[in-house]
Every structure is written in C-alpha cells, then in structure tokens.
XYZ file of C-alpha atoms in Angstrom:
184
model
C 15.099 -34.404 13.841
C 15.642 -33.073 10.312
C 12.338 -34.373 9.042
C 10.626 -32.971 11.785
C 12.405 -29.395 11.305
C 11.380 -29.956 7.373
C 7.747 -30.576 8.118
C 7.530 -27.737 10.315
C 8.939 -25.654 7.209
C 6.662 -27.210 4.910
C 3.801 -26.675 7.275
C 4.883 -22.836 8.148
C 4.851 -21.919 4.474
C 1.870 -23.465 3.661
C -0.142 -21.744 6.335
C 1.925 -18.248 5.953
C 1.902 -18.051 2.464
C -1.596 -17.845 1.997
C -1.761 -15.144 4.813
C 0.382 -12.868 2.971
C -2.831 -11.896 1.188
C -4.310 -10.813 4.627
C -2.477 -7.164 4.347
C -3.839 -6.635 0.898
C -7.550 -7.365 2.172
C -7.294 -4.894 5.049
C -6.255 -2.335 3.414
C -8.847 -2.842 0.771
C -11.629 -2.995 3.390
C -10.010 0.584 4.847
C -10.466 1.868 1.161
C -14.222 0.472 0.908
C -14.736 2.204 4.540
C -13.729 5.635 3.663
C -15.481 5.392 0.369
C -18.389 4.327 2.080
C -18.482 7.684 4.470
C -20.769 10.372 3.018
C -20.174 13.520 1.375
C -20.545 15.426 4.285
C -17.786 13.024 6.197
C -16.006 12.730 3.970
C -15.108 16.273 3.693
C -15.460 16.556 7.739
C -12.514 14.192 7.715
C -10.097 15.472 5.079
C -10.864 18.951 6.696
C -9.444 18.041 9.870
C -6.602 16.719 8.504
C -5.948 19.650 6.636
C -6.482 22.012 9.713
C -3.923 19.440 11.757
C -1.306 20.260 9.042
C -1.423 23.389 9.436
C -1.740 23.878 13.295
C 1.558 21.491 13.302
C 3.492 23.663 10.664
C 2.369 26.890 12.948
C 3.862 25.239 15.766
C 6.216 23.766 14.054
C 7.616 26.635 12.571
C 6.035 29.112 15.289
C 4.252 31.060 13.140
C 1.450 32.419 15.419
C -1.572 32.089 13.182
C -4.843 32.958 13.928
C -7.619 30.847 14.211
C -9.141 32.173 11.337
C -5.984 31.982 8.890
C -5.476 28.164 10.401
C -9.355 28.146 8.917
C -8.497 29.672 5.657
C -5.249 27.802 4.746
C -6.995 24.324 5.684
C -9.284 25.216 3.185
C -6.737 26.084 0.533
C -5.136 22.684 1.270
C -8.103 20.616 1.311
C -7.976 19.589 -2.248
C -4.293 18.230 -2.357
C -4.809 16.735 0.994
C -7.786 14.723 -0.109
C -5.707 13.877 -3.973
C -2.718 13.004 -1.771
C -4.834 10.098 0.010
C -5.891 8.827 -2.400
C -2.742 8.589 -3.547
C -1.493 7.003 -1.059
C -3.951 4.486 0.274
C -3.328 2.963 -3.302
C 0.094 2.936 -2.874
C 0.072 1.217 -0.018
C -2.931 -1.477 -1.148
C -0.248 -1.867 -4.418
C 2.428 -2.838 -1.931
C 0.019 -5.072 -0.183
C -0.883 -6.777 -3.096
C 2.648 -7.160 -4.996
C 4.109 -8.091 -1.684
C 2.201 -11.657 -1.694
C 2.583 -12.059 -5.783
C 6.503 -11.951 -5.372
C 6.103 -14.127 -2.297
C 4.687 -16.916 -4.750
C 7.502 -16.093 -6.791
C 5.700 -13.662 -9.430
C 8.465 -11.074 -11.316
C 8.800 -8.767 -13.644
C 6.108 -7.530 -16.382
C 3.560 -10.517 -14.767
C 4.125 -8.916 -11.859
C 3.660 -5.200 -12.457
C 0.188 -6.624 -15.049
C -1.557 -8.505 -12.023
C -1.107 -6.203 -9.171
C -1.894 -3.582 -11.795
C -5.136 -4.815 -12.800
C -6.333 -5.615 -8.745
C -5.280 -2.220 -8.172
C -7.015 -0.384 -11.043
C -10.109 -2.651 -11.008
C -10.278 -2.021 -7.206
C -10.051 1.568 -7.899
C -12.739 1.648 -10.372
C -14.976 -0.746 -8.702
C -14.367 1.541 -5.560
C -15.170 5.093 -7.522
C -18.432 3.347 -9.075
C -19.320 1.940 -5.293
C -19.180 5.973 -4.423
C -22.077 6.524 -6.729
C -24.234 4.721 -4.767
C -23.568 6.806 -1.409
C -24.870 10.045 -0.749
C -23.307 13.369 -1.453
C -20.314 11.423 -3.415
C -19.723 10.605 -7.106
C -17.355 8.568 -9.209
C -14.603 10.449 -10.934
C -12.260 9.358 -13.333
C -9.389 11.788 -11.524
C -9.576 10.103 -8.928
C -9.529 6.390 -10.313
C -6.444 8.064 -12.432
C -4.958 9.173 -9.351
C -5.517 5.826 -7.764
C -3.382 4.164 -10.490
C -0.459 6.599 -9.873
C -0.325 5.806 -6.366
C -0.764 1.643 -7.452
C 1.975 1.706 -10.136
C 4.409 3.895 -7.542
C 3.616 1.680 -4.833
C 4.285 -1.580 -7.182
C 7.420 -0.072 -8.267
C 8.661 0.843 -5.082
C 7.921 -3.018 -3.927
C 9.845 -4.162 -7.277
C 12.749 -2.036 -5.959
C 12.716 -3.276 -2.607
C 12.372 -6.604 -3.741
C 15.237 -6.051 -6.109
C 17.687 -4.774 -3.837
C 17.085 -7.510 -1.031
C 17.761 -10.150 -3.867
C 20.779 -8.570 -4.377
C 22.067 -8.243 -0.684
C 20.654 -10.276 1.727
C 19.095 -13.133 -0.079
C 21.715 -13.881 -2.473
C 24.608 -13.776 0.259
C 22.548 -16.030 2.581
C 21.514 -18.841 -0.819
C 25.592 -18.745 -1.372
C 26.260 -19.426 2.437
C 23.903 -22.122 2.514
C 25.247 -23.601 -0.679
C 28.908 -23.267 1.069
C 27.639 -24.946 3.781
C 25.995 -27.956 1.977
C 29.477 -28.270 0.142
C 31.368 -28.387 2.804
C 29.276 -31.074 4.552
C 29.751 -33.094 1.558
C-alpha cells in the first residue's frame, strides 16, 4: 500500500507540475487578445471601464452626477485606467509565470532574471505585435509600464512564497521529520 500511495505521488507531480505553466499561458493569450483589438476597441473598452468607475463611485458615494459629468470624468480617467491595466495584467502574467519557476524549485536572483526576461520579452514582443493592428502602435511607456507591473507581481510572489516557507511549510517538513523519528 505504500508503494502504491508513492506512485500515485510520483505520478501526480509529474502530470501537475508541468500544468503549473497552464496559468501563465492563459493569461498570456488574454494579453495577445486585448492587444489584438483595434484602436477603436480598444479605447471603446477602456472607456467603459472608466465610465463604470465612475457611475459606481456616484453611487457609491451618492453623488448625483449627471450624465454628462459621468461623460466628462470617464474621459479624464481614461488614461490611468488604460496605464493601470497594463499594469496589472503584467502583474498578474509575472505571478503566473514565477508561480511554476518556484514550483520547480527556482529562488532568488535566478528567479527574479527568468520570470523577468518572459515578462519583459512578452511585453515587448506584445507592444511590437500592436504595430501590426490597426489604429494601435508600440510604445516604449507602455512596455516600461509592463515591467513595473512584472517585477511587482514577481516580488509579491517572492513574498508570498517567502512567508509560506516560513509558516506552513517549514512547520509541516518538521512534523513529518518528528514523525519519521518517532517511527524509528
């Protein structure tokens, strides 16, 4: 029975392990998608999203805005809005990525290097992909921004990572190793 639980161990992390990458391709796929929308969309999207933040800070805060001024301050807040995603969906591809790396065991400066490099390459690959779609255009703000969000998102994994070393992994390695001493 212990050789069959072991297999099934063996087995789970040999299948599951590679999977861990699955995350990090989705979320580069989502990137490629909204890259691949055109000018026009683009900014049809990211509009909307502005006007939704501020119809729910109106009713949030009951402000009673017009229309109009709903209008004008989705406008004002366009900009950020659209910086802020891209931001964010490389923050989140970063944590995809460095997620699998310290799965297999990466740490430290190799660490922060590799998922570095996917992440900026991505983001450069993805800016010069924009310059073949119509109405967009590569910009190096926005590949800068894109690193921002990859190196916060890979520090906030290293972090994570850190802390669950530190309490829950550690504590359960020690039980274990209790446990195997006192079956000895």
């Amino acid at each position: 029975m212990k050789y069959v639980a072991k297999f099934f161990k063996v087995m789970l992390r040999t299948v599951l392990k590679p999977l861990s990458f699955a995350p990090a391709l989705c979320m580069m796929y989502i990137i490629f998608q909204f890259s691949s929308a055109t000018g026009v969309e683009s900014s049809g999207t990211s509009g909307g999203v502005s006007l939704k933040i501020v119809e729910v800070a109106d009713e949030t805060l009951d402000l009673g805005i017009s229309y109009d001024k709903k209008l004008y301050y989705a406008q004002k807040i366009e900009y950020p809005v659209r910086k802020l995603a891209h931001f964010s969906e490389y923050a989140l591809l970063a944590v995809t990525v460095t997620l699998p790396l310290y799965v297999y065991g990466m740490r430290g400066i190799p660490l922060l290097l590799v998922a570095g490099t996917v992440c900026v390459g991505f983001a450069c690959t993805d800016e010069y992909h924009q310059s073949f779609v119509s109405g967009r255009s590569p910009s190096r703000k926005d590949v800068f921004i894109d690193s921002a969000g990859a190196f916060c998102g890979i520090i906030f994994t290293r972090i994570v990572g850190f802390i669950g070393r530190k309490t829950i992994f550690r504590p359960l390695s020690n039980e274990k190793k209790k446990h195997r001493e006192k079956d000895d």
